[in-house]
Coordinates of C-alpha atoms in Angstrom, one line a residue:
M7 CA -79.5 -85.8 -13.9
Q8 CA -80.3 -82.2 -15.0
C9 CA -83.3 -81.5 -12.7
P10 CA -85.1 -84.0 -10.5
L11 CA -88.2 -81.9 -10.4
L12 CA -88.4 -81.7 -14.2
Y13 CA -88.1 -85.5 -14.2
R14 CA -91.1 -85.7 -11.9
F15 CA -93.1 -83.3 -14.0
R16 CA -92.4 -85.3 -17.2
V17 CA -92.5 -88.9 -15.9
I18 CA -94.8 -88.9 -12.9
D19 CA -97.1 -85.9 -13.4
K20 CA -96.9 -86.3 -17.2
L21 CA -97.4 -82.5 -17.6
P22 CA -97.9 -81.5 -21.3
E23 CA -95.1 -79.7 -23.0
K24 CA -95.5 -77.5 -26.1
P25 CA -93.7 -78.6 -29.2
S26 CA -90.7 -76.4 -30.0
E27 CA -89.4 -75.4 -33.4
A28 CA -85.9 -76.5 -32.5
A29 CA -86.8 -80.0 -31.2
T30 CA -89.2 -80.6 -34.1
R31 CA -86.6 -79.5 -36.6
G32 CA -84.3 -82.1 -35.0
T33 CA -86.9 -84.8 -35.5
L34 CA -87.4 -83.8 -39.1
V35 CA -83.6 -83.9 -39.9
H36 CA -83.3 -87.2 -38.2
A37 CA -86.1 -88.6 -40.3
V38 CA -84.5 -87.3 -43.5
L39 CA -81.1 -88.8 -42.7
E40 CA -82.7 -92.1 -41.9
R41 CA -84.7 -92.3 -45.1
L42 CA -81.8 -91.2 -47.3
F43 CA -80.2 -94.6 -46.7
D44 CA -83.2 -96.3 -48.4
A45 CA -81.7 -95.1 -51.7
P46 CA -78.8 -96.8 -53.5
A47 CA -75.4 -95.5 -52.5
A48 CA -74.9 -93.5 -55.7
D49 CA -78.2 -91.7 -55.2
R50 CA -77.4 -90.5 -51.7
T51 CA -76.7 -86.9 -52.7
A52 CA -77.3 -83.5 -51.1
P53 CA -80.0 -82.5 -53.6
R54 CA -81.9 -85.8 -53.0
A55 CA -81.6 -85.3 -49.2
R56 CA -82.9 -81.7 -49.4
A57 CA -85.8 -82.9 -51.6
L58 CA -86.9 -85.3 -48.8
V59 CA -87.5 -82.5 -46.3
P60 CA -91.0 -81.4 -47.4
G61 CA -92.3 -85.0 -47.6
Q62 CA -90.9 -86.0 -44.2
W63 CA -92.5 -82.8 -42.7
D64 CA -95.8 -83.9 -44.2
R65 CA -95.3 -87.4 -42.6
L66 CA -94.5 -85.8 -39.2
L67 CA -97.7 -83.7 -39.4
E68 CA -99.7 -86.7 -40.3
S69 CA -98.4 -88.7 -37.3
K70 CA -98.4 -85.7 -34.9
P71 CA -101.0 -83.1 -36.0
E72 CA -100.3 -81.0 -32.9
L73 CA -97.0 -80.0 -34.6
G74 CA -99.1 -77.8 -36.9
E75 CA -99.6 -75.5 -33.9
L76 CA -96.0 -74.3 -34.4
F77 CA -97.0 -72.3 -37.4
A78 CA -100.7 -71.7 -36.7
D79 CA -100.2 -67.9 -36.9
D80 CA -98.1 -68.1 -40.0
A81 CA -100.9 -67.4 -42.5
E82 CA -98.5 -66.6 -45.4
G83 CA -96.2 -69.5 -44.7
E84 CA -93.1 -67.3 -44.5
R85 CA -92.0 -68.7 -41.1
L86 CA -92.6 -72.3 -42.2
S87 CA -90.6 -71.7 -45.3
R88 CA -87.6 -70.3 -43.4
W89 CA -87.9 -73.2 -40.9
L90 CA -87.8 -75.8 -43.7
G91 CA -84.9 -74.0 -45.3
E92 CA -83.0 -74.2 -42.0
A93 CA -83.7 -78.0 -41.9
E94 CA -82.4 -78.3 -45.5
R95 CA -79.2 -76.5 -44.6
L96 CA -78.6 -78.8 -41.7
V97 CA -79.1 -81.8 -43.9
E98 CA -76.8 -80.4 -46.5
R99 CA -74.1 -79.7 -43.9
W100 CA -74.0 -83.4 -43.0
F101 CA -72.5 -84.1 -46.4
S102 CA -69.4 -82.1 -45.5
L103 CA -69.0 -84.3 -42.4
E104 CA -69.8 -87.8 -43.6
D105 CA -70.0 -89.5 -47.1
P106 CA -73.2 -91.5 -47.2
T107 CA -72.2 -93.1 -50.5
R108 CA -69.5 -95.0 -48.5
L109 CA -71.7 -96.0 -45.6
E110 CA -74.0 -99.0 -45.3
P111 CA -75.4 -98.7 -41.7
A112 CA -76.1 -102.0 -40.0
E113 CA -79.0 -100.4 -38.1
R114 CA -80.9 -97.1 -38.2
E115 CA -83.2 -95.7 -35.4
L116 CA -82.6 -99.0 -33.6
F117 CA -84.6 -99.6 -30.4
V118 CA -82.4 -101.4 -27.9
E119 CA -83.3 -102.8 -24.4
T120 CA -81.4 -104.9 -21.9
E121 CA -81.7 -105.9 -18.2
L122 CA -78.8 -105.6 -15.8
E123 CA -78.1 -108.2 -13.1
S124 CA -79.6 -105.8 -10.6
G125 CA -83.0 -106.0 -12.5
L126 CA -82.7 -102.4 -13.9
R127 CA -83.8 -102.3 -17.5
L128 CA -82.0 -99.9 -19.9
R129 CA -83.6 -98.9 -23.2
G130 CA -83.1 -96.3 -25.9
V131 CA -83.1 -95.5 -29.6
I132 CA -79.8 -95.3 -31.4
D133 CA -79.6 -93.1 -34.5
R134 CA -77.2 -95.3 -36.5
I135 CA -74.9 -98.3 -36.0
D136 CA -72.1 -99.0 -38.4
V137 CA -70.2 -102.3 -38.4
A138 CA -66.8 -102.5 -40.1
P139 CA -65.7 -105.6 -42.1
T140 CA -63.4 -106.3 -39.0
G141 CA -66.6 -106.5 -36.8
D142 CA -65.8 -103.2 -35.1
V143 CA -69.0 -101.3 -34.1
R144 CA -69.5 -97.6 -34.3
I145 CA -72.4 -95.9 -32.6
V146 CA -73.4 -92.6 -34.3
D147 CA -75.8 -89.9 -33.0
Y148 CA -76.9 -86.8 -34.9
K149 CA -77.3 -83.5 -33.1
T150 CA -78.9 -80.6 -34.9
G151 CA -77.4 -78.0 -32.5
K152 CA -73.9 -76.8 -32.0
A153 CA -71.1 -78.8 -30.3
P154 CA -70.9 -77.9 -26.6
R155 CA -67.9 -76.3 -25.0
P156 CA -65.6 -78.9 -23.4
E157 CA -67.0 -78.2 -19.9
Y158 CA -70.5 -79.2 -21.1
A159 CA -69.5 -82.1 -23.3
E160 CA -70.0 -84.8 -20.6
G161 CA -73.8 -84.9 -21.0
P162 CA -74.0 -85.9 -24.6
L163 CA -71.0 -88.2 -24.1
F164 CA -72.8 -89.9 -21.2
Q165 CA -75.8 -90.6 -23.5
M166 CA -73.4 -92.3 -26.0
K167 CA -71.8 -94.4 -23.2
F168 CA -75.3 -95.4 -22.1
Y169 CA -75.9 -96.8 -25.6
A170 CA -72.5 -98.5 -25.6
L171 CA -73.3 -100.1 -22.2
V172 CA -76.6 -101.5 -23.6
I173 CA -74.9 -102.9 -26.7
W174 CA -72.1 -104.4 -24.5
R175 CA -74.6 -106.1 -22.2
L176 CA -76.8 -107.2 -25.2
K177 CA -74.1 -108.4 -27.6
G178 CA -71.0 -108.8 -25.4
I179 CA -69.2 -106.3 -27.7
V180 CA -67.7 -103.0 -26.6
P181 CA -68.3 -100.5 -29.4
R182 CA -65.0 -99.4 -31.0
R183 CA -66.1 -95.8 -31.4
L184 CA -68.8 -93.4 -30.3
Q185 CA -69.4 -90.5 -32.7
L186 CA -71.5 -87.4 -32.2
V187 CA -72.2 -85.4 -35.4
Y188 CA -73.1 -81.8 -34.7
L189 CA -74.9 -80.4 -37.8
G190 CA -75.4 -77.0 -36.2
S191 CA -71.7 -76.3 -36.0
G192 CA -70.2 -78.8 -38.4
D193 CA -68.2 -80.7 -35.7
V194 CA -67.7 -84.4 -35.3
L195 CA -66.7 -85.6 -31.8
T196 CA -65.5 -89.1 -31.2
Y197 CA -64.7 -91.2 -28.2
D198 CA -63.4 -94.8 -28.0
P199 CA -64.8 -96.5 -24.9
V200 CA -63.2 -99.3 -22.9
V201 CA -64.8 -101.8 -20.5
A202 CA -63.8 -99.7 -17.4
D203 CA -65.8 -96.7 -18.9
L204 CA -68.9 -98.8 -19.3
E205 CA -68.6 -100.3 -15.8
R206 CA -68.5 -96.8 -14.4
V207 CA -71.6 -95.8 -16.3
E208 CA -73.4 -98.9 -15.0
R209 CA -72.5 -98.0 -11.4
K210 CA -73.7 -94.4 -12.0
L211 CA -77.0 -95.6 -13.5
L212 CA -77.6 -97.9 -10.6
A213 CA -77.0 -95.0 -8.1
L214 CA -79.2 -92.8 -10.2
W215 CA -82.0 -95.3 -10.2
E216 CA -81.7 -95.7 -6.4
A217 CA -82.1 -91.9 -6.0
I218 CA -85.1 -91.9 -8.4
A219 CA -86.8 -94.7 -6.5
L220 CA -86.2 -92.9 -3.1
A221 CA -87.6 -89.6 -4.5
T222 CA -90.6 -91.5 -5.9
E223 CA -91.4 -93.0 -2.5
T224 CA -90.8 -89.9 -0.5
G225 CA -92.1 -87.3 -3.0
D226 CA -89.0 -85.3 -2.4
W227 CA -88.1 -83.9 -5.9
R228 CA -85.7 -80.9 -5.8
P229 CA -85.4 -78.4 -8.5
R230 CA -81.9 -77.8 -9.8
P231 CA -81.7 -74.4 -11.4
T232 CA -79.4 -73.9 -14.4
K233 CA -79.3 -71.7 -17.5
L234 CA -81.7 -74.2 -19.1
C235 CA -84.5 -73.1 -16.9
G236 CA -85.3 -70.3 -19.3
W237 CA -86.5 -72.9 -21.8
C238 CA -88.5 -75.0 -19.4
D239 CA -92.3 -75.3 -20.0
H240 CA -93.0 -75.7 -16.3
Q241 CA -91.9 -72.4 -14.8
A242 CA -95.5 -71.7 -13.6
V243 CA -95.4 -74.8 -11.3
C244 CA -91.8 -74.6 -10.3
P245 CA -90.8 -73.2 -6.8
E246 CA -87.8 -71.5 -8.3
F247 CA -90.2 -69.2 -10.2
G248 CA -92.7 -68.8 -7.4
G249 CA -94.9 -71.6 -8.6
T250 CA -96.4 -74.5 -6.7
P251 CA -96.1 -78.1 -8.1
P252 CA -99.3 -80.0 -8.6
V253 CA -100.4 -82.4 -5.8
Y254 CA -98.1 -85.4 -5.8
P255 CA -100.2 -88.2 -7.3
L256 CA -98.4 -91.1 -5.5
S257 CA -98.5 -92.1 -1.8
V258 CA -95.5 -91.1 0.1
R259 CA -93.6 -92.2 3.2
P260 CA -91.2 -90.4 5.5
A261 CA -87.5 -90.8 4.8
E262 CA -85.9 -93.5 6.9
S263 CA -83.0 -92.9 9.2
G264 CA -80.9 -95.4 7.4
E265 CA -80.9 -93.4 4.2
D266 CA -77.9 -91.3 3.5
D267 CA -77.8 -87.7 2.2
Q268 CA -77.4 -88.8 -1.4
G269 CA -80.7 -90.7 -1.4
R270 CA -78.9 -94.1 -1.7
M271 CA -80.8 -97.2 -0.7
G272 CA -80.2 -100.9 -0.6
P273 CA -81.7 -103.4 -3.0
D274 CA -84.1 -104.7 -0.3
R275 CA -85.9 -101.3 -0.5
A276 CA -87.1 -101.8 -4.1
E277 CA -90.9 -102.3 -4.3
A278 CA -92.0 -105.6 -5.9
G279 CA -93.7 -105.0 -9.3
R280 CA -92.4 -101.5 -9.7
P281 CA -91.3 -100.8 -13.3
V282 CA -87.5 -100.5 -13.2
A283 CA -86.2 -98.8 -16.3
L284 CA -84.0 -96.0 -17.5
E285 CA -84.2 -94.6 -21.0
G286 CA -81.5 -93.0 -23.0
R287 CA -82.5 -90.2 -25.4

């Protein structure tokens, strides 16, 4: 949705991307908040959470040694120390937004997957699911950045509606609340979905998959320049920056006259055996 060409680079070409300090810090903070709930409720304190940061960083390094490249030139360890301190402050801020001593999540880092009637599979990983005694379901997602301005809030909210759609199709339950916890700015944003919301999301996903399938077959992936381009790892091969994309690794066919300008296509155009899935992240 952000940039079709970036989708191609990541999903089809599988071009490598350098780890970033911000994204890795987010992974670290998520790991700490997940592990904190292993402790009894009374022990879920800010000091205990901060103390988990170094150990979780070591575990991350063990599972992904390439993350060590982030601080390869930091011989004295000063940058790493500051970075870990930033992670600790984000973890500590969470305690001003939620009280973990009063929470018993039903699920943490839950992988979910479902298949729609169309055959499209949806899957993702949900940070936390809370279930109230009444049976009401709340989906919670942690963000280590700052809350977006209202005009940019639809992207993160769409992610949450994606998760809600998967839960609805899996369990037949519409989540009572979707909650985004922004640790970078100390904001908590909530949204209470209804069935009509989730039906709209489902229609949008089907249209999106049709556009992806058409671009996959024709090889026509257009860049969509935004302010986020400055953080993209693939500027060297992006036409917007004077680059040339790598040779397209799939066979292509000319666009058919029956296809409209939005890249829509009918269900009879889907190739047999092609993986049909969208992931929410």
